[in-house]
Tab-separated table of C-alpha atoms in Angstrom:
chain	number	residue	atom	x	y	z
D	1	UNK	CA	0.112	-0.224	-0.076
D	2	UNK	CA	1.090	3.530	-0.667
D	3	UNK	CA	2.727	5.422	2.392
D	4	UNK	CA	4.423	3.645	5.321
D	5	UNK	CA	3.856	0.341	4.018
D	6	UNK	CA	5.817	0.820	0.805
D	7	UNK	CA	8.897	1.817	2.548
D	8	UNK	CA	8.733	-1.291	4.541
D	9	UNK	CA	8.180	-3.095	1.817
D	10	UNK	CA	11.358	-1.632	0.493
D	11	UNK	CA	13.279	-2.615	3.190
D	12	UNK	CA	12.219	-6.201	2.894
D	13	UNK	CA	13.479	-6.501	-0.676
D	14	UNK	CA	16.600	-4.845	0.011
D	15	UNK	CA	16.957	-7.135	3.285
D	16	UNK	CA	16.227	-10.373	0.907
D	17	UNK	CA	18.233	-9.343	-1.838
D	18	UNK	CA	21.191	-8.467	0.566
D	19	UNK	CA	21.363	-11.405	2.773
D	20	UNK	CA	20.465	-14.130	-0.061
D	21	UNK	CA	22.259	-12.800	-2.602
D	22	UNK	CA	23.051	-16.748	-4.221
D	23	UNK	CA	18.794	-17.324	-4.031
D	24	UNK	CA	17.109	-17.294	-7.331
D	25	UNK	CA	13.988	-15.904	-6.034
D	26	UNK	CA	11.502	-14.441	-7.741
D	27	UNK	CA	10.501	-11.560	-5.537
D	28	UNK	CA	7.119	-9.612	-6.388
D	29	UNK	CA	5.727	-6.815	-4.441
D	30	UNK	CA	1.943	-7.183	-4.662
D	31	UNK	CA	-0.267	-3.438	-4.702
D	32	UNK	CA	-3.658	-4.068	-3.723
D	33	UNK	CA	-6.590	-1.797	-5.433
D	34	UNK	CA	-4.666	1.639	-5.720
D	35	UNK	CA	-7.983	3.074	-6.061
D	36	UNK	CA	-8.563	2.331	-2.659
D	37	UNK	CA	-5.340	2.414	-1.316
D	38	UNK	CA	-3.330	4.404	-3.490
D	39	UNK	CA	-0.309	3.709	-5.538
D	40	UNK	CA	3.265	3.493	-4.636
D	41	UNK	CA	5.851	6.329	-5.430
D	42	UNK	CA	7.674	6.740	-8.475
D	43	UNK	CA	11.275	6.543	-6.308
D	44	UNK	CA	9.838	3.220	-4.586
D	45	UNK	CA	8.785	1.895	-7.723
D	46	UNK	CA	12.240	2.645	-9.317
D	47	UNK	CA	14.005	1.182	-6.017
D	48	UNK	CA	12.037	-2.229	-6.410
D	49	UNK	CA	12.736	-2.152	-10.202
D	50	UNK	CA	16.498	-2.082	-9.475
D	51	UNK	CA	16.150	-4.959	-7.036
D	52	UNK	CA	14.646	-6.880	-9.714
D	53	UNK	CA	11.295	-7.271	-7.980
D	54	UNK	CA	8.330	-7.879	-9.715
D	55	UNK	CA	5.263	-5.525	-9.332
D	56	UNK	CA	2.254	-7.009	-9.926
D	57	UNK	CA	-1.542	-5.361	-8.820
D	58	UNK	CA	-3.419	-7.472	-6.962
D	59	UNK	CA	-7.587	-7.182	-5.569
D	60	UNK	CA	-8.464	-6.134	-2.431
D	61	UNK	CA	-11.418	-8.580	-1.714
D	62	UNK	CA	-12.570	-6.919	1.446
D	63	UNK	CA	-12.309	-3.621	-0.039
D	64	UNK	CA	-11.681	-1.154	2.639
D	65	UNK	CA	-13.522	-2.796	5.336
D	66	UNK	CA	-10.142	-4.872	6.232
D	67	UNK	CA	-7.002	-3.463	4.608
D	68	UNK	CA	-4.699	-6.581	6.056
D	69	UNK	CA	-7.227	-9.145	3.902
D	70	UNK	CA	-4.953	-8.070	0.686
D	71	UNK	CA	-2.347	-10.723	1.619
D	72	UNK	CA	-5.082	-13.236	0.872
D	73	UNK	CA	-5.259	-12.433	-2.519
D	74	UNK	CA	-1.418	-11.495	-3.016
D	75	UNK	CA	-0.366	-15.066	-2.199
D	76	UNK	CA	-2.532	-16.044	-5.072
D	77	UNK	CA	-0.307	-13.671	-7.978
D	78	UNK	CA	1.002	-16.763	-10.420
D	79	UNK	CA	4.385	-17.151	-10.267
D	80	UNK	CA	6.885	-19.770	-11.479
D	81	UNK	CA	8.150	-20.795	-8.081
D	82	UNK	CA	7.665	-24.623	-6.817
D	83	UNK	CA	7.064	-22.859	-3.244
D	84	UNK	CA	5.226	-19.619	-2.793
D	85	UNK	CA	6.939	-17.623	0.027
D	86	UNK	CA	4.459	-14.820	1.765
D	87	UNK	CA	6.089	-12.280	3.637
D	88	UNK	CA	4.242	-9.319	5.329
D	89	UNK	CA	5.550	-6.036	4.637
D	90	UNK	CA	6.736	-5.321	8.155
D	91	UNK	CA	9.648	-8.009	8.205
D	92	UNK	CA	13.049	-7.755	7.946
D	93	UNK	CA	15.106	-10.833	6.509
D	94	UNK	CA	18.346	-10.258	8.696
D	95	UNK	CA	19.823	-13.582	7.572
D	96	UNK	CA	20.342	-16.191	4.831
D	97	UNK	CA	16.971	-17.654	3.483
D	98	UNK	CA	18.011	-21.383	2.917
D	99	UNK	CA	15.755	-22.048	0.197
D	100	UNK	CA	15.565	-25.759	0.999
D	101	UNK	CA	13.934	-24.968	4.435
D	102	UNK	CA	10.948	-23.481	2.349
D	103	UNK	CA	10.256	-26.528	0.265
D	104	UNK	CA	6.472	-27.848	1.203
D	105	UNK	CA	3.771	-30.151	-0.113
D	106	UNK	CA	1.365	-28.177	1.429
D	107	UNK	CA	1.840	-25.540	4.007
D	108	UNK	CA	4.606	-24.076	6.157
D	109	UNK	CA	3.255	-21.645	8.703
D	110	UNK	CA	4.882	-19.812	12.050
D	111	UNK	CA	2.651	-20.121	15.455
D	112	UNK	CA	1.484	-16.594	15.935
D	113	UNK	CA	3.528	-14.510	18.497
D	114	UNK	CA	0.997	-14.068	20.683
D	115	UNK	CA	-2.743	-15.900	21.037
D	116	UNK	CA	-3.855	-12.260	19.511
D	117	UNK	CA	-7.237	-13.819	18.403
D	118	UNK	CA	-8.144	-15.343	21.949
D	119	UNK	CA	-11.381	-16.801	20.546
D	120	UNK	CA	-13.381	-19.087	22.881
D	121	UNK	CA	-13.544	-22.777	22.645
D	122	UNK	CA	-16.902	-22.258	21.184
D	123	UNK	CA	-15.936	-19.726	19.011
D	124	UNK	CA	-12.982	-21.931	17.584
D	125	UNK	CA	-15.405	-25.047	17.316
D	126	UNK	CA	-18.270	-22.880	15.607
D	127	UNK	CA	-15.407	-22.271	13.065
D	128	UNK	CA	-14.222	-25.687	12.714
D	129	UNK	CA	-18.238	-26.534	12.290
D	130	UNK	CA	-18.472	-24.279	9.277
D	131	UNK	CA	-16.642	-26.836	7.091
D	132	UNK	CA	-17.581	-29.877	8.837
D	133	UNK	CA	-14.149	-30.354	10.966
D	134	UNK	CA	-13.498	-31.491	14.351
D	135	UNK	CA	-11.689	-29.302	16.754
D	136	UNK	CA	-8.171	-30.271	16.573
D	137	UNK	CA	-6.803	-32.306	19.819
D	138	UNK	CA	-3.385	-31.013	19.717
D	139	UNK	CA	-2.048	-27.190	19.973
D	140	UNK	CA	1.082	-25.150	19.397
D	141	UNK	CA	2.621	-22.624	21.363
D	142	UNK	CA	2.744	-19.246	20.768
D	143	UNK	CA	6.536	-18.131	19.624
D	144	UNK	CA	6.936	-15.098	22.138
D	145	UNK	CA	4.078	-15.915	24.537
D	146	UNK	CA	4.629	-19.540	24.866
D	147	UNK	CA	1.221	-19.710	25.392
D	148	UNK	CA	-0.863	-23.186	24.538
D	149	UNK	CA	-3.306	-22.625	22.025
D	150	UNK	CA	-5.442	-24.278	19.142
D	151	UNK	CA	-3.682	-24.071	15.803
D	152	UNK	CA	-3.270	-20.338	15.193
D	153	UNK	CA	-0.479	-18.842	12.881
D	154	UNK	CA	1.039	-15.390	11.804
D	155	UNK	CA	-0.494	-14.939	8.648
D	156	UNK	CA	2.356	-13.101	7.560
D	157	UNK	CA	5.037	-15.815	7.066
D	158	UNK	CA	3.621	-18.632	5.299
D	159	UNK	CA	4.967	-20.857	2.645
D	160	UNK	CA	2.915	-22.616	0.058
D	161	UNK	CA	2.998	-25.178	-2.532
D	162	UNK	CA	0.409	-23.628	-4.686
D	163	UNK	CA	-0.281	-20.291	-3.902
D	164	UNK	CA	-3.261	-19.570	-6.282
D	165	UNK	CA	-4.767	-22.450	-5.239
D	166	UNK	CA	-4.300	-21.904	-1.261
D	167	UNK	CA	-5.081	-18.212	-1.921
D	168	UNK	CA	-8.295	-18.782	-3.505
D	169	UNK	CA	-9.263	-21.657	-0.550
D	170	UNK	CA	-7.917	-19.143	2.126
D	171	UNK	CA	-10.332	-16.013	0.700
D	172	UNK	CA	-13.405	-18.607	0.431
D	173	UNK	CA	-12.693	-19.848	4.314
D	174	UNK	CA	-12.330	-16.490	4.993
D	175	UNK	CA	-15.171	-15.418	3.613
D	176	UNK	CA	-17.180	-18.190	5.385
D	177	UNK	CA	-15.660	-17.258	8.780
D	178	UNK	CA	-16.625	-13.469	8.405
D	179	UNK	CA	-20.477	-14.216	8.324
D	180	UNK	CA	-20.506	-16.396	10.953
D	181	UNK	CA	-22.088	-14.388	13.887
D	182	UNK	CA	-21.233	-16.860	16.437
D	183	UNK	CA	-17.709	-15.466	16.470
D	184	UNK	CA	-16.754	-11.763	17.972
D	185	UNK	CA	-13.448	-10.234	17.036
D	186	UNK	CA	-12.548	-11.618	13.576
D	187	UNK	CA	-10.870	-8.511	12.363
D	188	UNK	CA	-8.080	-7.578	12.454
D	189	UNK	CA	-7.640	-11.810	12.803
D	190	UNK	CA	-9.634	-12.935	10.039
D	191	UNK	CA	-6.716	-13.938	8.153
């Protein structure tokens, strides 16, 4: 998005190129609907181009009602990569990335730093039941708070085998959950 996030995205791209110069990665910056969020500046566009970053536009599936929902559509941008790694704009790469550690046949995701959603068991059961699924019996630990929680992940750091397919399923799932009346505080945690 225009403004602060375009600066953060520029730093992310530069840090990826600096710390992993030998990695053959197709970097893509996805700009959400410019009619809602504004276009990035000319100098930002030039900087990203110099870093060999492909610039694409993507839809804003939730409009201006849910700005961070843009990441769901961004993951669906077509690339030639076997694995798509999505990183939020506010991330900085401080060490080399090992492409072998990102290979997946499905999904790699990092547990959330904290249990920020904090939904009740009843709310989680309602979400799972909407997809005819049982509530998981296993838990993960939040990576900063070390809290045990139901599988709840940081949507800003994920790798998938097929970004376009995963994006489509993720968006459909988010829309179903968004319509459920028994789940509170879905936003900003819907993604």
